[in-house]
Amino acid sequence: MVNEARKELVFRRGEVMSREGEPINSFMYLREGLVKLYKTNIHGKDQILSINIPGDFINLLSIFSTTEYKYSITALEETKVCEVNLDVIKKLVKSNSKFSLRLLNRISYISDEVIQNHFEINQKQVKGRVAYFLLFLADHIYKSHTYRMPVTRREVGELISMTTENTIRTLSEFRKDEIIGMDGKTISILDYERLVNIGRTG
Amino acid sequence: MVNEARKELVFRRGEVMSREGEPINSFMYLREGLVKLYKTNIHGKDQILSINIPGDFINLLSIFSTTEYKYSITALEETKVCEVNLDVIKKLVKSNSKFSLRLLNRISYISDEVIQNHFEINQKQVKGRVAYFLLFLADHIYKSHTYRMPVTRREVGELISMTTENTIRTLSEFRKDEIIGMDGKTISILDYERLVNIGRTG
DNA sequence: TACAAAATATGACAAATATCATATCGATAA
DNA sequence: TTATCGATATGATATTTGTCATATTTTGTA
């Protein structure tokens, strides 16, 4: 049943996959690539909720609470998504309690992560926030101390709630202090311990 | 089945109902009263996640993602809770797909609310935050323009991410500007429109 | 009641962060 | 190729917020 209803979609870097306010009519599983979930405020500024990676059900947080997207989703790089019609999923939930328990676990876990993340960011100041994000990319996304940042400095700021200028300034400072190496978008963490310490204490 | 496993509990103001790190072994439905969910950070300071009211499943956000509380829960006033053993609930989810769909909807809705709330607070400055909270109490909790605040100024600060001093200062300012009346913990909103405007623009 | 502790209150000052200005670099499209 | 726009970069300054000190009031409890 699910197999028949499945559709494969490819999005290019920068493409908006779904927009705040639009009706939700599919369940999206991220196969390849990277996406951002974000909300645009009344001043036209974006706040990024999360960055999602392959294996994530990228719109799971919304589909059971509302019929319209509360956040927009944009591809940060070439992204492949597996879409399943939402009605099919909802029928499956009704008929298959194992499936719904798995969804319950998953949705619970995701919301925990988002909230936890928000708390962490909130109690840190600029340096701690940038350190936290650099470590998030190293530990959670790329599993490497050297990586190419998938977002602009502005987007980093939108994720950790600070201005673009202060984000750039803080990165420059980390470079000057030889905590990181930086070549355009390529970051290499030179002093992991120190970064962890900055990320922990704020 | 659920009826037999049900237990009624009463907590007094200030009583800790569950503590971060403790095992979760019941499902809690709030019948009467008011509680706060909060997290204590490494500096020993609390950050309040939400204030819950009768009708809320106060630990729903945690029970399917983890076996231990991620947040503490404390009664803000005399509170009556209906507790059901967690195993009973989990069995029910497995056997009753309508029930699990309802839980899915509910959990989704709650996490949306928490995240939404955090976003709102985050993009405002002190005055906007205090206004937002005063309106939250008026519109959502008490459905009245005059009410007795259920929390201290410190707790208000813990909820809207600012210091106790600035919370107090901002309230005093609102009083001086005749936007609110204040007598101890009793608040009366005198200029609702202006408060809405402050809460909207920041 | 009386005492201690917590909550409220306010001022002065320090620290953190945002804003504005301006420059350079780099990618993209005509 | 060149022009343009967005991204990165950095300094100067303004604004916001936090911190520290200290006083008063309220609350809870012996």
XYZ file of C-alpha atoms (C1' of nucleotides) in Angstrom:
464
model
C 0.000 0.000 0.000
C 2.674 2.455 1.024
C 4.932 1.338 -1.778
C 2.364 2.206 -4.400
C 1.747 5.643 -2.940
C 5.428 6.463 -2.795
C 6.959 9.182 -4.924
C 10.609 10.145 -5.287
C 11.432 13.822 -5.541
C 14.677 15.675 -6.099
C 15.289 19.254 -5.021
C 18.197 21.468 -5.918
C 20.152 23.625 -3.523
C 18.039 26.601 -2.465
C 14.751 25.161 -3.655
C 11.807 25.690 -1.323
C 10.265 22.289 -0.664
C 7.272 23.537 1.252
C 6.157 26.851 2.496
C 4.629 28.044 5.756
C 0.847 28.173 5.388
C 0.576 25.661 2.543
C -1.552 22.553 3.054
C 0.335 19.465 4.137
C -0.567 16.567 1.915
C 2.390 14.275 2.088
C 4.674 12.593 4.517
C 8.314 13.332 3.676
C 11.235 11.056 4.300
C 14.671 12.510 3.596
C 16.802 10.024 1.641
C 19.760 12.171 0.644
C 20.897 15.712 1.241
C 20.271 18.361 3.864
C 17.341 20.663 4.535
C 16.450 23.500 6.872
C 13.132 24.041 8.646
C 12.436 27.687 9.349
C 9.869 30.285 10.140
C 9.721 33.823 8.788
C 8.731 36.445 11.335
C 6.727 39.634 10.863
C 9.893 41.619 10.173
C 10.724 39.244 7.316
C 13.582 37.605 9.167
C 13.981 33.844 9.224
C 14.504 31.785 12.337
C 15.781 28.300 11.653
C 14.178 25.552 13.720
C 16.417 22.667 12.709
C 18.667 21.205 10.084
C 17.588 17.742 9.010
C 19.631 14.864 7.671
C 18.945 11.635 5.761
C 16.707 9.312 7.740
C 14.616 12.145 9.134
C 10.878 12.478 8.643
C 11.162 16.135 7.913
C 7.582 17.258 8.359
C 6.558 14.814 11.071
C 6.326 17.549 13.707
C 3.469 19.209 11.836
C 1.375 16.551 10.144
C -0.642 15.392 13.132
C -1.277 18.732 14.768
C -2.373 20.839 11.839
C -3.332 20.738 8.190
C -1.012 23.556 7.176
C 2.725 23.908 7.385
C 3.865 25.939 10.337
C 7.392 26.109 8.970
C 8.969 26.348 5.555
C 11.421 23.756 4.295
C 14.283 24.518 1.924
C 16.987 22.250 0.511
C 20.510 23.240 1.573
C 22.054 20.987 -1.053
C 20.899 18.484 -3.705
C 18.241 16.577 -1.797
C 16.231 13.430 -2.477
C 12.948 12.947 -0.709
C 10.544 10.064 -0.575
C 6.988 11.324 -0.384
C 3.961 9.318 0.673
C 0.432 10.657 0.464
C -0.672 11.765 3.896
C -4.038 9.998 3.755
C -2.235 6.719 3.218
C -0.121 7.327 6.297
C -3.113 8.330 8.387
C -4.953 5.177 7.365
C -1.915 3.150 8.262
C -1.801 4.751 11.699
C -5.421 3.832 12.278
C -4.962 0.229 11.262
C -1.467 -0.540 12.474
C -0.787 0.204 16.105
C 2.855 -0.843 15.915
C 3.381 1.766 13.263
C 1.672 4.422 15.307
C 3.709 3.549 18.366
C 6.859 3.986 16.290
C 5.595 7.345 15.112
C 4.783 8.337 18.673
C 8.306 7.470 19.723
C 9.785 9.301 16.798
C 7.731 12.468 17.110
C 8.413 12.558 20.803
C 12.108 12.217 20.194
C 12.194 14.933 17.548
C 10.312 17.448 19.628
C 12.576 16.684 22.570
C 15.589 17.377 20.397
C 14.240 20.676 19.116
C 13.294 21.867 22.576
C 16.558 20.688 24.091
C 18.428 22.501 21.361
C 16.565 25.695 21.959
C 17.344 25.503 25.671
C 21.016 24.916 25.039
C 21.311 27.838 22.643
C 19.300 30.077 24.878
C 21.539 29.783 27.904
C 24.738 30.474 26.017
C 26.231 33.702 24.770
C 27.606 34.298 21.292
C 30.850 32.325 21.583
C 29.152 29.383 23.207
C 26.485 29.363 20.554
C 28.886 29.376 17.644
C 30.979 26.663 19.305
C 27.840 24.609 19.860
C 26.914 24.876 16.203
C 30.395 24.030 14.915
C 30.404 20.953 17.144
C 26.909 20.030 16.011
C 28.136 19.943 12.412
C 31.298 18.028 13.349
C 29.707 15.480 15.650
C 26.204 15.081 14.343
C 26.190 15.929 10.657
C 29.640 15.256 9.191
C 31.308 13.084 11.819
C 34.570 14.804 10.976
C 36.615 17.717 12.318
C 36.890 19.138 8.825
C 33.847 19.935 6.752
C 32.318 22.375 4.357
C 29.635 24.470 6.027
C 26.293 23.826 4.371
C 24.910 27.233 5.274
C 25.845 30.885 5.026
C 26.941 32.882 8.045
C 23.569 34.541 7.997
C 21.866 31.167 8.278
C 24.140 30.206 11.149
C 22.911 33.335 12.879
C 19.300 32.444 12.113
C 19.833 29.087 13.754
C 21.591 30.262 16.916
C 19.744 33.555 17.309
C 22.397 36.132 16.647
C 23.196 38.699 13.970
C 25.212 37.859 10.867
C 27.934 40.314 11.900
C 28.424 38.774 15.307
C 28.459 35.300 13.818
C 31.210 36.314 11.397
C 33.111 38.169 14.101
C 33.013 35.193 16.436
C 34.232 32.815 13.731
C 37.079 35.222 12.938
C 37.985 35.325 16.591
C 38.055 31.531 16.798
C 40.401 31.548 13.818
C 42.654 34.160 15.375
C 42.790 32.081 18.549
C 43.627 29.039 16.424
C 40.625 27.123 17.675
C 39.457 26.593 14.115
C 40.895 26.909 10.633
C 38.704 28.606 8.067
C 38.928 28.818 4.308
C 35.702 30.222 2.954
C 33.074 27.686 3.861
C 35.564 25.014 4.863
C 35.989 24.676 8.601
C 38.539 22.563 10.400
C 38.424 22.232 14.116
C 41.985 22.568 15.383
C 41.406 22.592 19.130
C 38.406 20.381 19.738
C 38.757 20.377 23.525
C 38.771 24.132 23.736
C 35.735 24.360 21.478
C 33.882 21.845 23.640
C 34.750 23.884 26.662
C 33.526 27.133 25.115
C 30.353 25.354 23.982
C 29.749 23.970 27.438
C 30.290 27.036 29.592
C 28.677 29.535 27.289
C -8.571 -1.406 32.518
C -7.514 2.187 32.745
C -10.040 2.890 35.448
C -8.560 0.268 37.731
C -5.029 1.544 37.237
C -6.024 5.101 37.980
C -4.789 6.929 41.025
C -5.694 10.374 42.298
C -2.952 12.521 43.745
C -2.936 15.923 45.361
C 0.072 18.225 45.492
C 0.463 21.385 47.468
C 1.869 24.651 46.149
C 5.628 24.311 45.674
C 5.680 20.523 45.814
C 7.928 18.863 43.266
C 5.816 16.326 41.400
C 8.634 14.788 39.406
C 12.266 15.536 39.010
C 14.573 15.621 36.017
C 16.407 12.290 35.761
C 13.833 10.231 37.658
C 12.242 7.268 35.899
C 8.870 7.956 34.323
C 6.364 5.354 35.423
C 3.068 7.045 35.113
C 0.969 9.043 32.755
C -0.254 12.238 34.387
C -3.459 14.038 33.648
C -3.924 17.405 35.319
C -7.433 17.701 36.797
C -7.123 20.843 38.884
C -4.481 23.439 39.536
C -1.425 24.732 37.735
C 2.057 23.304 37.263
C 5.356 24.353 35.717
C 7.683 22.200 33.635
C 11.299 23.287 33.902
C 14.877 22.326 33.468
C 17.775 23.251 35.732
C 20.963 24.200 33.918
C 24.584 23.607 34.938
C 24.698 26.945 36.738
C 21.751 25.879 38.872
C 19.331 28.224 37.165
C 15.902 27.062 36.081
C 14.436 27.581 32.657
C 10.693 27.093 32.494
C 9.432 25.188 29.470
C 5.725 25.656 29.982
C 2.924 26.269 32.410
C 0.229 23.626 32.242
C -3.453 23.857 33.023
C -6.278 21.405 33.773
C -6.889 19.072 30.868
C -3.208 18.805 29.987
C -1.272 15.552 29.903
C 1.628 17.091 31.702
C 4.349 14.567 30.994
C 3.226 13.468 27.554
C 6.163 15.133 25.838
C 8.586 12.789 27.566
C 6.960 9.423 28.004
C 7.423 8.055 24.501
C 10.909 9.338 23.829
C 12.723 8.372 26.991
C 12.410 6.448 30.227
C 13.586 9.323 32.399
C 12.187 12.767 32.946
C 13.958 15.429 30.945
C 12.202 18.154 32.921
C 11.059 18.643 36.471
C 7.453 19.360 37.335
C 6.339 21.469 40.295
C 2.867 22.495 41.417
C 2.286 26.250 41.333
C -0.867 25.925 43.430
C -2.974 23.168 44.979
C -3.055 20.623 42.192
C -4.962 17.401 41.554
C -3.537 14.863 39.202
C -4.885 11.633 37.822
C -2.090 9.122 37.378
C -2.227 5.984 35.282
C 0.534 3.417 35.256
C 2.622 3.888 32.153
C 2.625 0.215 31.163
C -1.140 0.286 31.032
C -1.045 3.263 28.696
C 1.581 1.667 26.488
C -0.466 -1.500 26.206
C -3.470 0.571 25.316
C -1.530 2.325 22.567
C -0.528 -1.021 21.105
C -4.043 -2.373 21.094
C -6.120 0.691 20.367
C -5.149 2.629 17.288
C -7.779 5.299 17.803
C -6.237 6.062 21.152
C -2.760 6.234 19.684
C -3.921 8.541 16.927
C -5.378 10.831 19.560
C -2.103 10.762 21.423
C -0.219 11.503 18.218
C -2.422 14.515 17.606
C -2.043 15.683 21.142
C 1.703 15.299 21.409
C 2.139 16.986 18.074
C 0.004 19.866 19.206
C 1.860 20.279 22.491
C 5.286 20.271 20.945
C 4.113 22.754 18.340
C 2.919 25.025 21.101
C 6.175 24.835 23.029
C 8.265 25.492 19.948
C 6.011 28.272 18.758
C 6.206 29.853 22.171
C 9.950 29.722 22.223
C 10.098 31.378 18.802
C 7.787 34.146 19.879
C 9.744 34.901 23.027
C 13.035 34.704 21.226
C 12.288 37.401 18.698
C 11.072 39.908 21.245
C 12.959 42.166 23.603
C 12.190 42.573 27.290
C 9.036 44.671 27.025
C 7.577 42.482 24.306
C 8.301 39.380 26.355
C 6.653 40.643 29.506
C 3.643 41.848 27.505
C 3.419 38.460 25.833
C 3.400 36.690 29.173
C 0.819 39.005 30.742
C -1.435 38.412 27.750
C -0.822 34.681 27.929
C -2.139 34.668 31.485
C -5.074 36.905 30.612
C -6.132 35.168 27.413
C -5.097 31.584 27.922
C -5.042 30.858 31.630
C -7.478 33.159 33.403
C -9.652 34.501 30.574
C -9.824 37.786 32.442
C -8.029 41.126 32.412
C -7.559 40.936 36.150
C -5.846 38.028 37.795
C -3.464 36.968 40.487
C -0.095 35.963 39.071
C 0.580 32.329 39.861
C 4.354 32.759 39.776
C 7.040 34.977 41.249
C 8.838 37.588 39.170
C 11.826 35.287 39.133
C 9.736 32.550 37.573
C 8.367 34.964 34.999
C 11.967 35.667 34.068
C 12.741 31.957 33.890
C 9.878 31.535 31.463
C 10.656 34.447 29.156
C 14.439 34.298 29.422
C 15.331 37.429 31.287
C 16.659 38.392 34.680
C 14.451 38.899 37.706
C 15.506 42.544 37.970
C 14.558 43.348 34.402
C 11.270 41.544 34.774
C 10.432 43.645 37.818
C 11.665 46.827 36.164
C 9.553 46.229 33.076
C 6.433 45.543 35.128
C 7.054 48.754 37.091
C 7.408 50.637 33.846
C 4.113 49.240 32.544
C 2.507 50.421 35.748
C 4.018 53.898 35.459
C 2.749 54.068 31.883
C -0.674 52.961 33.126
C -0.738 49.945 30.868
C -1.312 47.698 33.841
C -2.330 48.052 37.435
C -0.337 46.106 39.970
C -0.961 45.302 43.602
C 1.459 42.666 44.730
C 0.687 39.623 42.657
C -2.596 41.000 41.376
C -2.388 42.314 37.840
C -5.055 44.189 35.980
C -4.606 45.029 32.366
C -5.715 48.640 31.910
C -4.742 49.220 28.297
C -5.171 45.901 26.558
C -4.625 47.294 23.056
C -1.338 48.881 23.962
C -0.156 45.692 25.627
C -1.072 43.683 22.539
C 0.853 46.137 20.446
C 3.947 45.923 22.630
C 3.678 42.137 22.618
C 3.383 42.051 18.863
C 6.172 44.355 17.838
C 8.705 43.353 20.416
C 3.827 37.758 67.416
C 8.228 37.976 65.846
C 11.890 36.528 63.165
C 14.140 34.936 59.028
C 14.052 34.252 54.386
C 12.353 35.250 50.097
C 10.331 38.500 46.982
C 9.909 43.034 45.233
C 11.991 47.335 44.013
C 15.311 50.664 42.097
C 19.708 52.914 40.946
C 24.385 52.869 39.076
C 27.302 50.717 36.258
C 29.353 46.989 33.334
C 29.051 43.784 29.744
C 27.044 41.884 25.786
C 24.982 42.485 21.562
C 22.976 45.018 17.714
C 23.316 48.516 14.324
C 25.382 51.184 10.842
C 28.978 52.152 7.748
C 32.111 50.628 4.542
C 35.285 47.481 2.047
C 36.603 43.316 -0.273
C 35.742 38.973 -2.273
C 33.279 35.640 -5.043
C 29.688 33.717 -7.685
C 26.322 34.290 -11.252
C 24.107 36.156 -15.210
C 23.782 39.344 -19.175
C 34.306 39.782 -19.756
C 32.091 42.766 -16.917
C 28.514 44.213 -13.977
C 25.795 43.107 -10.108
C 24.404 41.068 -6.050
C 25.134 38.520 -2.108
C 28.474 36.924 1.236
C 32.267 37.793 4.141
C 34.797 40.988 6.928
C 35.770 44.606 10.377
C 35.529 49.020 12.909
C 32.901 52.508 15.476
C 29.095 53.384 18.019
C 24.463 52.860 20.103
C 21.301 50.086 22.481
C 19.956 46.528 25.251
C 20.497 43.673 28.916
C 22.851 41.884 32.923
C 25.191 42.546 37.341
C 25.905 44.329 41.778
C 24.484 46.911 45.650
C 21.094 48.014 48.780
C 16.458 48.966 50.709
C 11.794 47.765 51.553
C 7.978 44.702 51.688
C 5.832 40.319 52.018
C 5.483 35.579 53.344
C 6.041 31.535 55.896
C 6.904 29.550 60.104
C 8.766 28.742 64.885
